[in-house]
Every structure is written in structure tokens, then in C-alpha cells.
Amino acid sequence: MAFEEKRAWSMLLVAIGAYAVYLAVVLGRPGDAPLTEAPYVSALLWTVGAAIAANTALHVTLAALSREDANGKDQRDREIHRFAEHIGQSFVVIGGVAGLALAMAGHDQFWIANAIYLAFVLSSVLGSTAKIVSYRLGFHPW
């Protein structure tokens, strides 16, 4: 397995895991208050920070375990990375537009923040999935 594919797997698992923890924390809050009044900011910040730290630690661990592969990127790796980033970044744009639309419609900050966070998670998941599929099934640039 290529080193960049390992990195894509780690990013995919961390993104899904962090968002699952965030949802469990926010949706699991006790009380009868509406969801929009749930204290989500600290949970969002902690899960994003923990995801960044976990992904960094996994990357360092992967690099230490496979030193010979960690520093070598060939043309195929660069093309797959660029292709997957273009695919993944589409969700960043969609999230930005969704956040703007929610703000202009006067929705609560809870929904705006969660729409943008979900877009970042989907961007990471889709980009990582595109990398994994490209490595597994072959990459054929158009």
C-alpha cells in the first residue's frame, strides 16, 4: 500500500470518528431544550482540535513505520492528490454557499455552524475516498 493511500485511510477514519463523537456529544445532551440551544461550540472546537491532533499523530506514526516510503512522491501520487483535492474541495464550496443561504434566511447560528462543519467533514471524506479509490482501482486522468 502506498504511503499516500495510508494517509488517506487515516484522514478518512479520523474525520468520520471525530464527527461521530461530535454528533454523540451534541445530540446526547440531556434536557428538553431545543437542539438549537444546545451548547455546541465547545464540542465542535474540541472535536476539530482532537481530529487535527490525531491525524498529525497518525501521520507521524505512519512516517516512522515506513521511512522509505514517507518522503517519496512520484508523479502518480501528485496527480491523485490533486484530483482528490479538487473533488473534496467541492464540498467546501457547497458548505460555504449553504452557510450563506442559511444566514440570509435568518436561521440560527447552530444550523449555520453545523452546515459548514458537515461540509468540511464531507470534503475530507470525499477527498480521502477519491484517493483510496484511485489507488485501489487505478488512476486514469482525463
PDB file of C-alpha atoms in Angstrom:
ATOM      1  CA  MET A   1       0.000   0.000   0.000  1.00  0.00           C
ATOM      2  CA  ALA A   2       1.367   3.405  -0.969  1.00  0.00           C
ATOM      3  CA  PHE A   3       2.185   5.837   1.828  1.00  0.00           C
ATOM      4  CA  GLU A   4      -0.266   8.411   0.469  1.00  0.00           C
ATOM      5  CA  GLU A   5      -3.009   5.798   0.485  1.00  0.00           C
ATOM      6  CA  LYS A   6      -2.248   5.097   4.143  1.00  0.00           C
ATOM      7  CA  ARG A   7      -2.549   8.822   4.850  1.00  0.00           C
ATOM      8  CA  ALA A   8      -5.901   8.894   3.043  1.00  0.00           C
ATOM      9  CA  TRP A   9      -7.165   5.999   5.160  1.00  0.00           C
ATOM     10  CA  SER A  10      -6.080   7.731   8.363  1.00  0.00           C
ATOM     11  CA  MET A  11      -7.743  11.006   7.290  1.00  0.00           C
ATOM     12  CA  LEU A  12     -10.945   9.177   6.405  1.00  0.00           C
ATOM     13  CA  LEU A  13     -11.127   7.327   9.713  1.00  0.00           C
ATOM     14  CA  VAL A  14     -10.257  10.384  11.797  1.00  0.00           C
ATOM     15  CA  ALA A  15     -12.797  12.599  10.014  1.00  0.00           C
ATOM     16  CA  ILE A  16     -15.612  10.081  10.430  1.00  0.00           C
ATOM     17  CA  GLY A  17     -14.655   9.314  14.029  1.00  0.00           C
ATOM     18  CA  ALA A  18     -14.401  12.954  15.074  1.00  0.00           C
ATOM     19  CA  TYR A  19     -17.735  13.853  13.508  1.00  0.00           C
ATOM     20  CA  ALA A  20     -19.388  10.815  15.123  1.00  0.00           C
ATOM     21  CA  VAL A  21     -18.063  11.928  18.519  1.00  0.00           C
ATOM     22  CA  TYR A  22     -19.315  15.470  17.866  1.00  0.00           C
ATOM     23  CA  LEU A  23     -22.785  14.213  16.968  1.00  0.00           C
ATOM     24  CA  ALA A  24     -22.878  11.943  20.010  1.00  0.00           C
ATOM     25  CA  VAL A  25     -21.921  14.817  22.308  1.00  0.00           C
ATOM     26  CA  VAL A  26     -24.317  17.367  20.827  1.00  0.00           C
ATOM     27  CA  LEU A  27     -27.264  15.034  20.305  1.00  0.00           C
ATOM     28  CA  GLY A  28     -26.686  13.246  23.596  1.00  0.00           C
ATOM     29  CA  ARG A  29     -27.058  16.313  25.787  1.00  0.00           C
ATOM     30  CA  PRO A  30     -29.707  15.806  28.421  1.00  0.00           C
ATOM     31  CA  GLY A  31     -32.626  18.112  28.681  1.00  0.00           C
ATOM     32  CA  ASP A  32     -35.802  19.127  26.949  1.00  0.00           C
ATOM     33  CA  ALA A  33     -34.344  22.268  25.393  1.00  0.00           C
ATOM     34  CA  PRO A  34     -34.473  22.638  21.618  1.00  0.00           C
ATOM     35  CA  LEU A  35     -31.459  21.436  19.694  1.00  0.00           C
ATOM     36  CA  THR A  36     -30.584  24.980  18.630  1.00  0.00           C
ATOM     37  CA  GLU A  37     -30.000  25.870  22.281  1.00  0.00           C
ATOM     38  CA  ALA A  38     -27.579  23.002  22.860  1.00  0.00           C
ATOM     39  CA  PRO A  39     -24.054  24.136  23.754  1.00  0.00           C
ATOM     40  CA  TYR A  40     -22.308  23.002  20.590  1.00  0.00           C
ATOM     41  CA  VAL A  41     -19.371  25.415  20.299  1.00  0.00           C
ATOM     42  CA  SER A  42     -17.034  23.722  22.758  1.00  0.00           C
ATOM     43  CA  ALA A  43     -17.837  20.271  21.353  1.00  0.00           C
ATOM     44  CA  LEU A  44     -17.158  21.490  17.834  1.00  0.00           C
ATOM     45  CA  LEU A  45     -13.859  23.125  18.779  1.00  0.00           C
ATOM     46  CA  TRP A  46     -12.684  20.126  20.808  1.00  0.00           C
ATOM     47  CA  THR A  47     -13.517  17.573  18.126  1.00  0.00           C
ATOM     48  CA  VAL A  48     -11.872  19.638  15.388  1.00  0.00           C
ATOM     49  CA  GLY A  49      -8.769  20.127  17.535  1.00  0.00           C
ATOM     50  CA  ALA A  50      -8.671  16.460  18.502  1.00  0.00           C
ATOM     51  CA  ALA A  51      -9.081  15.420  14.858  1.00  0.00           C
ATOM     52  CA  ILE A  52      -6.165  17.622  13.822  1.00  0.00           C
ATOM     53  CA  ALA A  53      -4.000  16.245  16.633  1.00  0.00           C
ATOM     54  CA  ALA A  54      -4.999  12.633  15.906  1.00  0.00           C
ATOM     55  CA  ASN A  55      -4.369  12.983  12.191  1.00  0.00           C
ATOM     56  CA  THR A  56      -0.969  14.555  12.844  1.00  0.00           C
ATOM     57  CA  ALA A  57      -0.043  11.794  15.283  1.00  0.00           C
ATOM     58  CA  LEU A  58      -1.160   9.115  12.830  1.00  0.00           C
ATOM     59  CA  HIS A  59       0.805  10.731  10.014  1.00  0.00           C
ATOM     60  CA  VAL A  60       3.954  10.874  12.148  1.00  0.00           C
ATOM     61  CA  THR A  61       3.452   7.258  13.211  1.00  0.00           C
ATOM     62  CA  LEU A  62       2.929   6.123   9.621  1.00  0.00           C
ATOM     63  CA  ALA A  63       6.018   8.031   8.513  1.00  0.00           C
ATOM     64  CA  ALA A  64       8.083   6.471  11.302  1.00  0.00           C
ATOM     65  CA  LEU A  65       6.890   2.961  10.450  1.00  0.00           C
ATOM     66  CA  SER A  66       7.589   3.291   6.740  1.00  0.00           C
ATOM     67  CA  ARG A  67      10.537   5.648   6.451  1.00  0.00           C
ATOM     68  CA  GLU A  68      11.474   4.594   2.934  1.00  0.00           C
ATOM     69  CA  ASP A  69       8.034   5.455   1.524  1.00  0.00           C
ATOM     70  CA  ALA A  70       7.297   8.596   3.549  1.00  0.00           C
ATOM     71  CA  ASN A  71       9.471  11.007   1.599  1.00  0.00           C
ATOM     72  CA  GLY A  72       8.910   9.742  -1.910  1.00  0.00           C
ATOM     73  CA  LYS A  73       6.070  11.109  -4.020  1.00  0.00           C
ATOM     74  CA  ASP A  74       6.051  10.235  -7.661  1.00  0.00           C
ATOM     75  CA  GLN A  75       4.052  11.813 -10.479  1.00  0.00           C
ATOM     76  CA  ARG A  76       1.135   9.439  -9.937  1.00  0.00           C
ATOM     77  CA  ASP A  77       0.906  10.367  -6.237  1.00  0.00           C
ATOM     78  CA  ARG A  78       0.870  14.068  -7.101  1.00  0.00           C
ATOM     79  CA  GLU A  79      -1.832  13.609  -9.755  1.00  0.00           C
ATOM     80  CA  ILE A  80      -4.022  11.525  -7.454  1.00  0.00           C
ATOM     81  CA  HIS A  81      -3.601  14.094  -4.668  1.00  0.00           C
ATOM     82  CA  ARG A  82      -4.535  16.977  -6.958  1.00  0.00           C
ATOM     83  CA  PHE A  83      -7.514  15.089  -8.411  1.00  0.00           C
ATOM     84  CA  ALA A  84      -8.847  14.111  -4.972  1.00  0.00           C
ATOM     85  CA  GLU A  85      -8.378  17.618  -3.569  1.00  0.00           C
ATOM     86  CA  HIS A  86     -10.396  19.080  -6.442  1.00  0.00           C
ATOM     87  CA  ILE A  87     -13.184  16.618  -5.736  1.00  0.00           C
ATOM     88  CA  GLY A  88     -13.089  17.176  -1.975  1.00  0.00           C
ATOM     89  CA  GLN A  89     -12.970  20.963  -2.210  1.00  0.00           C
ATOM     90  CA  SER A  90     -16.350  20.985  -3.937  1.00  0.00           C
ATOM     91  CA  PHE A  91     -17.949  20.338  -0.560  1.00  0.00           C
ATOM     92  CA  VAL A  92     -16.129  23.297   0.973  1.00  0.00           C
ATOM     93  CA  VAL A  93     -17.777  25.499  -1.648  1.00  0.00           C
ATOM     94  CA  ILE A  94     -21.149  23.823  -1.102  1.00  0.00           C
ATOM     95  CA  GLY A  95     -20.793  24.347   2.664  1.00  0.00           C
ATOM     96  CA  GLY A  96     -19.911  27.993   2.214  1.00  0.00           C
ATOM     97  CA  VAL A  97     -22.912  28.553  -0.024  1.00  0.00           C
ATOM     98  CA  ALA A  98     -25.141  26.632   2.389  1.00  0.00           C
ATOM     99  CA  GLY A  99     -23.866  28.722   5.310  1.00  0.00           C
ATOM    100  CA  LEU A 100     -24.539  31.929   3.398  1.00  0.00           C
ATOM    101  CA  ALA A 101     -28.011  30.747   2.415  1.00  0.00           C
ATOM    102  CA  LEU A 102     -28.844  29.793   6.000  1.00  0.00           C
ATOM    103  CA  ALA A 103     -27.552  33.152   7.265  1.00  0.00           C
ATOM    104  CA  MET A 104     -29.526  35.110   4.675  1.00  0.00           C
ATOM    105  CA  ALA A 105     -32.651  33.116   5.541  1.00  0.00           C
ATOM    106  CA  GLY A 106     -32.196  34.125   9.192  1.00  0.00           C
ATOM    107  CA  HIS A 107     -31.571  30.659  10.603  1.00  0.00           C
ATOM    108  CA  ASP A 108     -29.942  30.101  13.966  1.00  0.00           C
ATOM    109  CA  GLN A 109     -26.140  30.090  14.286  1.00  0.00           C
ATOM    110  CA  PHE A 110     -26.347  26.444  15.335  1.00  0.00           C
ATOM    111  CA  TRP A 111     -27.535  25.387  11.875  1.00  0.00           C
ATOM    112  CA  ILE A 112     -25.062  27.617  10.064  1.00  0.00           C
ATOM    113  CA  ALA A 113     -22.085  26.304  12.045  1.00  0.00           C
ATOM    114  CA  ASN A 114     -23.210  22.698  11.691  1.00  0.00           C
ATOM    115  CA  ALA A 115     -23.763  23.019   7.935  1.00  0.00           C
ATOM    116  CA  ILE A 116     -20.249  24.386   7.494  1.00  0.00           C
ATOM    117  CA  TYR A 117     -18.714  21.755   9.784  1.00  0.00           C
ATOM    118  CA  LEU A 118     -20.553  18.980   7.933  1.00  0.00           C
ATOM    119  CA  ALA A 119     -19.260  20.369   4.639  1.00  0.00           C
ATOM    120  CA  PHE A 120     -15.675  20.253   5.912  1.00  0.00           C
ATOM    121  CA  VAL A 121     -16.155  16.667   7.087  1.00  0.00           C
ATOM    122  CA  LEU A 122     -17.722  15.634   3.787  1.00  0.00           C
ATOM    123  CA  SER A 123     -14.890  17.358   1.928  1.00  0.00           C
ATOM    124  CA  SER A 124     -12.353  15.319   3.870  1.00  0.00           C
ATOM    125  CA  VAL A 125     -14.316  12.087   3.474  1.00  0.00           C
ATOM    126  CA  LEU A 126     -14.906  12.570  -0.244  1.00  0.00           C
ATOM    127  CA  GLY A 127     -11.304  13.608  -0.931  1.00  0.00           C
ATOM    128  CA  SER A 128      -9.909  10.676   1.042  1.00  0.00           C
ATOM    129  CA  THR A 129     -12.316   8.273  -0.646  1.00  0.00           C
ATOM    130  CA  ALA A 130     -11.297   9.569  -4.067  1.00  0.00           C
ATOM    131  CA  LYS A 131      -7.641   8.953  -3.186  1.00  0.00           C
ATOM    132  CA  ILE A 132      -8.326   5.443  -1.918  1.00  0.00           C
ATOM    133  CA  VAL A 133     -10.407   4.530  -4.961  1.00  0.00           C
ATOM    134  CA  SER A 134      -7.751   5.973  -7.271  1.00  0.00           C
ATOM    135  CA  TYR A 135      -5.038   3.894  -5.627  1.00  0.00           C
ATOM    136  CA  ARG A 136      -7.160   0.742  -5.478  1.00  0.00           C
ATOM    137  CA  LEU A 137      -8.820   0.822  -8.904  1.00  0.00           C
ATOM    138  CA  GLY A 138      -6.229   2.769 -10.815  1.00  0.00           C
ATOM    139  CA  PHE A 139      -5.978   6.394 -11.728  1.00  0.00           C
ATOM    140  CA  HIS A 140      -6.807   7.421 -15.257  1.00  0.00           C
ATOM    141  CA  PRO A 141      -6.568  11.191 -15.766  1.00  0.00           C
ATOM    142  CA  TRP A 142      -8.859  12.532 -18.459  1.00  0.00           C
TER     143      TRP A 142
END
